[in-house]
Amino acid sequence: MYECGSRLPEQRTLCAMADGLDVPVSCLLRADPPSIARLRLAAQLTQQEAARRLGVAQSRMSLIERGLVELDAAGVQRLASILDTGIVTVRLAIRAAL
């Protein structure tokens, strides 16, 4: 399920797979389509940690990742900073989830 992209591994599983294969985590993540969850995993953050840094509950972060809650411009900018990526990438990931 991981290989075909129908399921994302948890952060610790992804890190262990990358270590076992001696590759960076980013090599295990498909570039398209972007998703907030994939960006979060590439940043090596748990959903709980990303939510804490964003200042929202983990349940709200889950809704954001699934495209069920939108962020305002400031929220998108904060999330891009947290995920160590660009605003355009975060906007594309949000749009893909809708």
mmCIF file of N, CA and C in Angstrom:
data_model
loop_
_atom_site.group_PDB
_atom_site.id
_atom_site.type_symbol
_atom_site.label_atom_id
_atom_site.label_comp_id
_atom_site.label_asym_id
_atom_site.label_seq_id
_atom_site.Cartn_x
_atom_site.Cartn_y
_atom_site.Cartn_z
ATOM 1 N N MET A 1 0.830 -1.190 0.000
ATOM 2 C CA MET A 1 0.000 0.000 0.000
ATOM 3 C C MET A 1 0.879 1.260 0.000
ATOM 4 N N TYR A 2 2.032 1.186 0.671
ATOM 5 C CA TYR A 2 2.949 2.321 0.658
ATOM 6 C C TYR A 2 3.490 2.559 -0.754
ATOM 7 N N GLU A 3 3.886 1.474 -1.404
ATOM 8 C CA GLU A 3 4.522 1.594 -2.714
ATOM 9 C C GLU A 3 3.586 2.154 -3.780
ATOM 10 N N CYS A 4 2.313 1.819 -3.703
ATOM 11 C CA CYS A 4 1.380 2.317 -4.727
ATOM 12 C C CYS A 4 0.763 3.656 -4.334
ATOM 13 N N GLY A 5 1.081 4.152 -3.157
ATOM 14 C CA GLY A 5 0.616 5.473 -2.747
ATOM 15 C C GLY A 5 -0.775 5.512 -2.166
ATOM 16 N N SER A 6 -1.361 4.353 -1.886
ATOM 17 C CA SER A 6 -2.711 4.353 -1.319
ATOM 18 C C SER A 6 -2.706 4.532 0.198
ATOM 19 N N ARG A 7 -1.519 4.469 0.790
ATOM 20 C CA ARG A 7 -1.394 4.685 2.231
ATOM 21 C C ARG A 7 -0.035 5.300 2.526
ATOM 22 N N LEU A 8 -0.014 6.241 3.470
ATOM 23 C CA LEU A 8 1.238 6.867 3.883
ATOM 24 C C LEU A 8 1.723 6.228 5.177
ATOM 25 N N PRO A 9 3.013 5.911 5.249
ATOM 26 C CA PRO A 9 3.531 5.369 6.502
ATOM 27 C C PRO A 9 3.631 6.459 7.565
ATOM 28 N N GLU A 10 3.623 6.043 8.806
ATOM 29 C CA GLU A 10 3.852 6.986 9.896
ATOM 30 C C GLU A 10 5.285 7.494 9.785
ATOM 31 N N GLN A 11 5.548 8.622 10.434
ATOM 32 C CA GLN A 11 6.866 9.248 10.334
ATOM 33 C C GLN A 11 7.976 8.285 10.738
ATOM 34 N N ARG A 12 7.830 7.614 11.856
ATOM 35 C CA ARG A 12 8.907 6.735 12.317
ATOM 36 C C ARG A 12 9.123 5.566 11.358
ATOM 37 N N THR A 13 8.057 5.070 10.740
ATOM 38 C CA THR A 13 8.186 4.001 9.758
ATOM 39 C C THR A 13 8.904 4.498 8.511
ATOM 40 N N LEU A 14 8.528 5.691 8.069
ATOM 41 C CA LEU A 14 9.160 6.283 6.892
ATOM 42 C C LEU A 14 10.652 6.513 7.143
ATOM 43 N N CYS A 15 10.978 7.039 8.300
ATOM 44 C CA CYS A 15 12.389 7.274 8.647
ATOM 45 C C CYS A 15 13.163 5.961 8.727
ATOM 46 N N ALA A 16 12.556 4.931 9.282
ATOM 47 C CA ALA A 16 13.213 3.628 9.381
ATOM 48 C C ALA A 16 13.431 3.028 7.995
ATOM 49 N N MET A 17 12.448 3.178 7.112
ATOM 50 C CA MET A 17 12.604 2.671 5.747
ATOM 51 C C MET A 17 13.732 3.412 5.035
ATOM 52 N N ALA A 18 13.775 4.735 5.190
ATOM 53 C CA ALA A 18 14.834 5.531 4.559
ATOM 54 C C ALA A 18 16.204 5.130 5.094
ATOM 55 N N ASP A 19 16.292 4.941 6.413
ATOM 56 C CA ASP A 19 17.564 4.511 7.009
ATOM 57 C C ASP A 19 17.979 3.140 6.478
ATOM 58 N N GLY A 20 17.025 2.222 6.412
ATOM 59 C CA GLY A 20 17.308 0.877 5.930
ATOM 60 C C GLY A 20 17.760 0.854 4.477
ATOM 61 N N LEU A 21 17.214 1.768 3.693
ATOM 62 C CA LEU A 21 17.579 1.837 2.274
ATOM 63 C C LEU A 21 18.740 2.791 2.023
ATOM 64 N N ASP A 22 19.165 3.479 3.073
ATOM 65 C CA ASP A 22 20.265 4.452 2.988
ATOM 66 C C ASP A 22 19.992 5.543 1.950
ATOM 67 N N VAL A 23 18.752 6.086 2.029
ATOM 68 C CA VAL A 23 18.356 7.181 1.147
ATOM 69 C C VAL A 23 17.678 8.260 2.002
ATOM 70 N N PRO A 24 17.630 9.497 1.507
ATOM 71 C CA PRO A 24 16.887 10.524 2.244
ATOM 72 C C PRO A 24 15.388 10.230 2.202
ATOM 73 N N VAL A 25 14.680 10.704 3.201
ATOM 74 C CA VAL A 25 13.225 10.504 3.280
ATOM 75 C C VAL A 25 12.546 11.009 2.010
ATOM 76 N N SER A 26 13.014 12.121 1.476
ATOM 77 C CA SER A 26 12.380 12.709 0.291
ATOM 78 C C SER A 26 12.378 11.754 -0.898
ATOM 79 N N CYS A 27 13.324 10.839 -0.973
ATOM 80 C CA CYS A 27 13.362 9.870 -2.073
ATOM 81 C C CYS A 27 12.211 8.872 -2.013
ATOM 82 N N LEU A 28 11.624 8.707 -0.855
ATOM 83 C CA LEU A 28 10.532 7.751 -0.700
ATOM 84 C C LEU A 28 9.160 8.373 -0.934
ATOM 85 N N LEU A 29 9.127 9.667 -1.140
ATOM 86 C CA LEU A 29 7.861 10.363 -1.327
ATOM 87 C C LEU A 29 7.705 10.783 -2.775
ATOM 88 N N ARG A 30 6.572 10.477 -3.355
ATOM 89 C CA ARG A 30 6.306 10.897 -4.723
ATOM 90 C C ARG A 30 6.166 12.403 -4.782
ATOM 91 N N ALA A 31 6.636 12.984 -5.862
ATOM 92 C CA ALA A 31 6.565 14.439 -6.012
ATOM 93 C C ALA A 31 5.163 14.898 -6.392
ATOM 94 N N ASP A 32 4.381 14.059 -7.015
ATOM 95 C CA ASP A 32 3.058 14.481 -7.451
ATOM 96 C C ASP A 32 2.023 13.456 -7.045
ATOM 97 N N PRO A 33 0.859 13.813 -6.709
ATOM 98 C CA PRO A 33 0.478 15.187 -6.408
ATOM 99 C C PRO A 33 0.973 15.568 -5.020
ATOM 100 N N PRO A 34 1.246 16.841 -4.829
ATOM 101 C CA PRO A 34 1.675 17.258 -3.495
ATOM 102 C C PRO A 34 0.520 17.126 -2.504
ATOM 103 N N SER A 35 0.840 16.846 -1.286
ATOM 104 C CA SER A 35 -0.179 16.823 -0.237
ATOM 105 C C SER A 35 0.462 17.361 1.038
ATOM 106 N N ILE A 36 -0.370 17.913 1.884
ATOM 107 C CA ILE A 36 0.134 18.437 3.157
ATOM 108 C C ILE A 36 0.754 17.296 3.962
ATOM 109 N N ALA A 37 0.133 16.139 3.952
ATOM 110 C CA ALA A 37 0.670 15.003 4.712
ATOM 111 C C ALA A 37 2.052 14.609 4.189
ATOM 112 N N ARG A 38 2.231 14.568 2.886
ATOM 113 C CA ARG A 38 3.536 14.214 2.317
ATOM 114 C C ARG A 38 4.584 15.279 2.652
ATOM 115 N N LEU A 39 4.181 16.538 2.574
ATOM 116 C CA LEU A 39 5.104 17.620 2.924
ATOM 117 C C LEU A 39 5.502 17.528 4.393
ATOM 118 N N ARG A 40 4.530 17.190 5.241
ATOM 119 C CA ARG A 40 4.801 17.046 6.669
ATOM 120 C C ARG A 40 5.767 15.902 6.914
ATOM 121 N N LEU A 41 5.547 14.779 6.243
ATOM 122 C CA LEU A 41 6.442 13.633 6.404
ATOM 123 C C LEU A 41 7.841 13.956 5.894
ATOM 124 N N ALA A 42 7.926 14.682 4.782
ATOM 125 C CA ALA A 42 9.234 15.069 4.248
ATOM 126 C C ALA A 42 9.981 15.972 5.227
ATOM 127 N N ALA A 43 9.215 16.778 5.989
ATOM 128 C CA ALA A 43 9.805 17.650 7.007
ATOM 129 C C ALA A 43 10.089 16.890 8.307
ATOM 130 N N GLN A 44 9.778 15.598 8.304
ATOM 131 C CA GLN A 44 9.976 14.711 9.454
ATOM 132 C C GLN A 44 9.232 15.201 10.693
ATOM 133 N N LEU A 45 7.984 15.581 10.472
ATOM 134 C CA LEU A 45 7.120 16.026 11.565
ATOM 135 C C LEU A 45 5.947 15.075 11.713
ATOM 136 N N THR A 46 5.571 14.809 12.942
ATOM 137 C CA THR A 46 4.331 14.082 13.170
ATOM 138 C C THR A 46 3.182 15.064 12.971
ATOM 139 N N GLN A 47 1.998 14.520 12.796
ATOM 140 C CA GLN A 47 0.839 15.385 12.666
ATOM 141 C C GLN A 47 0.646 16.204 13.943
ATOM 142 N N GLN A 48 0.890 15.596 15.069
ATOM 143 C CA GLN A 48 0.748 16.278 16.349
ATOM 144 C C GLN A 48 1.740 17.442 16.463
ATOM 145 N N GLU A 49 2.987 17.223 16.049
ATOM 146 C CA GLU A 49 3.995 18.281 16.132
ATOM 147 C C GLU A 49 3.674 19.417 15.160
ATOM 148 N N ALA A 50 3.250 19.081 13.958
ATOM 149 C CA ALA A 50 2.879 20.118 12.985
ATOM 150 C C ALA A 50 1.706 20.939 13.515
ATOM 151 N N ALA A 51 0.736 20.266 14.120
ATOM 152 C CA ALA A 51 -0.422 20.961 14.678
ATOM 153 C C ALA A 51 0.001 21.902 15.803
ATOM 154 N N ARG A 52 0.884 21.417 16.667
ATOM 155 C CA ARG A 52 1.357 22.251 17.781
ATOM 156 C C ARG A 52 2.054 23.495 17.254
ATOM 157 N N ARG A 53 2.909 23.317 16.266
ATOM 158 C CA ARG A 53 3.632 24.458 15.704
ATOM 159 C C ARG A 53 2.698 25.433 14.988
ATOM 160 N N LEU A 54 1.634 24.892 14.393
ATOM 161 C CA LEU A 54 0.664 25.741 13.702
ATOM 162 C C LEU A 54 -0.297 26.411 14.684
ATOM 163 N N GLY A 55 -0.357 25.864 15.895
ATOM 164 C CA GLY A 55 -1.236 26.438 16.917
ATOM 165 C C GLY A 55 -2.672 25.960 16.811
ATOM 166 N N VAL A 56 -2.833 24.718 16.324
ATOM 167 C CA VAL A 56 -4.173 24.137 16.198
ATOM 168 C C VAL A 56 -4.171 22.756 16.839
ATOM 169 N N ALA A 57 -5.361 22.234 17.076
ATOM 170 C CA ALA A 57 -5.485 20.876 17.604
ATOM 171 C C ALA A 57 -5.095 19.868 16.521
ATOM 172 N N GLN A 58 -4.656 18.692 16.942
ATOM 173 C CA GLN A 58 -4.289 17.666 15.975
ATOM 174 C C GLN A 58 -5.475 17.295 15.094
ATOM 175 N N SER A 59 -6.668 17.275 15.669
ATOM 176 C CA SER A 59 -7.853 16.942 14.876
ATOM 177 C C SER A 59 -8.070 17.968 13.756
ATOM 178 N N ARG A 60 -7.780 19.234 14.046
ATOM 179 C CA ARG A 60 -7.913 20.267 13.012
ATOM 180 C C ARG A 60 -6.834 20.098 11.944
ATOM 181 N N MET A 61 -5.630 19.715 12.363
ATOM 182 C CA MET A 61 -4.556 19.472 11.406
ATOM 183 C C MET A 61 -4.939 18.332 10.473
ATOM 184 N N SER A 62 -5.576 17.315 11.001
ATOM 185 C CA SER A 62 -6.050 16.200 10.188
ATOM 186 C C SER A 62 -7.050 16.685 9.139
ATOM 187 N N LEU A 63 -7.935 17.567 9.555
ATOM 188 C CA LEU A 63 -8.920 18.122 8.617
ATOM 189 C C LEU A 63 -8.250 18.976 7.547
ATOM 190 N N ILE A 64 -7.226 19.726 7.936
ATOM 191 C CA ILE A 64 -6.470 20.541 6.976
ATOM 192 C C ILE A 64 -5.814 19.628 5.951
ATOM 193 N N GLU A 65 -5.192 18.554 6.424
ATOM 194 C CA GLU A 65 -4.510 17.623 5.522
ATOM 195 C C GLU A 65 -5.476 16.958 4.549
ATOM 196 N N ARG A 66 -6.703 16.746 4.975
ATOM 197 C CA ARG A 66 -7.694 16.102 4.106
ATOM 198 C C ARG A 66 -8.480 17.097 3.261
ATOM 199 N N GLY A 67 -8.157 18.385 3.389
ATOM 200 C CA GLY A 67 -8.823 19.396 2.582
ATOM 201 C C GLY A 67 -10.214 19.760 3.063
ATOM 202 N N LEU A 68 -10.517 19.455 4.313
ATOM 203 C CA LEU A 68 -11.845 19.732 4.860
ATOM 204 C C LEU A 68 -11.919 21.046 5.607
ATOM 205 N N VAL A 69 -10.761 21.643 5.879
ATOM 206 C CA VAL A 69 -10.673 22.946 6.528
ATOM 207 C C VAL A 69 -9.675 23.779 5.740
ATOM 208 N N GLU A 70 -10.051 24.990 5.406
ATOM 209 C CA GLU A 70 -9.156 25.871 4.667
ATOM 210 C C GLU A 70 -8.387 26.768 5.626
ATOM 211 N N LEU A 71 -7.239 27.205 5.177
ATOM 212 C CA LEU A 71 -6.418 28.144 5.943
ATOM 213 C C LEU A 71 -6.470 29.511 5.273
ATOM 214 N N ASP A 72 -6.410 30.559 6.087
ATOM 215 C CA ASP A 72 -6.298 31.899 5.519
ATOM 216 C C ASP A 72 -4.859 32.096 5.040
ATOM 217 N N ALA A 73 -4.590 33.241 4.417
ATOM 218 C CA ALA A 73 -3.261 33.506 3.845
ATOM 219 C C ALA A 73 -2.158 33.405 4.898
ATOM 220 N N ALA A 74 -2.421 33.936 6.090
ATOM 221 C CA ALA A 74 -1.418 33.876 7.157
ATOM 222 C C ALA A 74 -1.177 32.429 7.588
ATOM 223 N N GLY A 75 -2.235 31.615 7.635
ATOM 224 C CA GLY A 75 -2.104 30.208 7.993
ATOM 225 C C GLY A 75 -1.293 29.430 6.972
ATOM 226 N N VAL A 76 -1.520 29.738 5.696
ATOM 227 C CA VAL A 76 -0.750 29.094 4.625
ATOM 228 C C VAL A 76 0.723 29.454 4.762
ATOM 229 N N GLN A 77 0.991 30.711 5.047
ATOM 230 C CA GLN A 77 2.378 31.159 5.195
ATOM 231 C C GLN A 77 3.043 30.478 6.393
ATOM 232 N N ARG A 78 2.331 30.389 7.521
ATOM 233 C CA ARG A 78 2.884 29.711 8.704
ATOM 234 C C ARG A 78 3.141 28.236 8.415
ATOM 235 N N LEU A 79 2.178 27.600 7.742
ATOM 236 C CA LEU A 79 2.327 26.182 7.437
ATOM 237 C C LEU A 79 3.509 25.946 6.498
ATOM 238 N N ALA A 80 3.688 26.812 5.517
ATOM 239 C CA ALA A 80 4.836 26.692 4.608
ATOM 240 C C ALA A 80 6.139 26.782 5.394
ATOM 241 N N SER A 81 6.194 27.693 6.347
ATOM 242 C CA SER A 81 7.385 27.844 7.170
ATOM 243 C C SER A 81 7.624 26.598 8.023
ATOM 244 N N ILE A 82 6.568 26.080 8.617
ATOM 245 C CA ILE A 82 6.654 24.884 9.461
ATOM 246 C C ILE A 82 7.139 23.686 8.643
ATOM 247 N N LEU A 83 6.629 23.574 7.417
ATOM 248 C CA LEU A 83 6.969 22.440 6.559
ATOM 249 C C LEU A 83 8.241 22.667 5.757
ATOM 250 N N ASP A 84 8.857 23.837 5.965
ATOM 251 C CA ASP A 84 10.098 24.190 5.289
ATOM 252 C C ASP A 84 9.968 24.079 3.770
ATOM 253 N N THR A 85 8.893 24.681 3.269
ATOM 254 C CA THR A 85 8.635 24.679 1.831
ATOM 255 C C THR A 85 8.035 26.019 1.437
ATOM 256 N N GLY A 86 7.755 26.184 0.178
ATOM 257 C CA GLY A 86 7.229 27.442 -0.310
ATOM 258 C C GLY A 86 5.718 27.552 -0.178
ATOM 259 N N ILE A 87 5.247 28.781 -0.185
ATOM 260 C CA ILE A 87 3.811 29.051 -0.092
ATOM 261 C C ILE A 87 3.071 28.442 -1.277
ATOM 262 N N VAL A 88 3.649 28.538 -2.468
ATOM 263 C CA VAL A 88 3.001 27.992 -3.665
ATOM 264 C C VAL A 88 2.836 26.480 -3.532
ATOM 265 N N THR A 89 3.838 25.809 -3.002
ATOM 266 C CA THR A 89 3.754 24.357 -2.809
ATOM 267 C C THR A 89 2.635 24.001 -1.849
ATOM 268 N N VAL A 90 2.509 24.759 -0.765
ATOM 269 C CA VAL A 90 1.442 24.496 0.204
ATOM 270 C C VAL A 90 0.083 24.766 -0.441
ATOM 271 N N ARG A 91 -0.032 25.848 -1.190
ATOM 272 C CA ARG A 91 -1.307 26.143 -1.865
ATOM 273 C C ARG A 91 -1.677 25.033 -2.855
ATOM 274 N N LEU A 92 -0.710 24.537 -3.595
ATOM 275 C CA LEU A 92 -0.968 23.426 -4.531
ATOM 276 C C LEU A 92 -1.417 22.170 -3.785
ATOM 277 N N ALA A 93 -0.788 21.897 -2.653
ATOM 278 C CA ALA A 93 -1.161 20.727 -1.855
ATOM 279 C C ALA A 93 -2.574 20.865 -1.299
ATOM 280 N N ILE A 94 -2.923 22.052 -0.854
ATOM 281 C CA ILE A 94 -4.268 22.290 -0.343
ATOM 282 C C ILE A 94 -5.281 22.140 -1.462
ATOM 283 N N ARG A 95 -4.979 22.705 -2.626
ATOM 284 C CA ARG A 95 -5.876 22.622 -3.775
ATOM 285 C C ARG A 95 -6.075 21.165 -4.212
ATOM 286 N N ALA A 96 -4.994 20.370 -4.166
ATOM 287 C CA ALA A 96 -5.076 18.963 -4.553
ATOM 288 C C ALA A 96 -5.981 18.174 -3.613
ATOM 289 N N ALA A 97 -6.048 18.597 -2.355
ATOM 290 C CA ALA A 97 -6.863 17.886 -1.365
ATOM 291 C C ALA A 97 -8.350 18.199 -1.509
ATOM 292 N N LEU A 98 -8.666 19.308 -2.144
ATOM 293 C CA LEU A 98 -10.086 19.703 -2.275
ATOM 294 C C LEU A 98 -10.836 18.890 -3.278
#
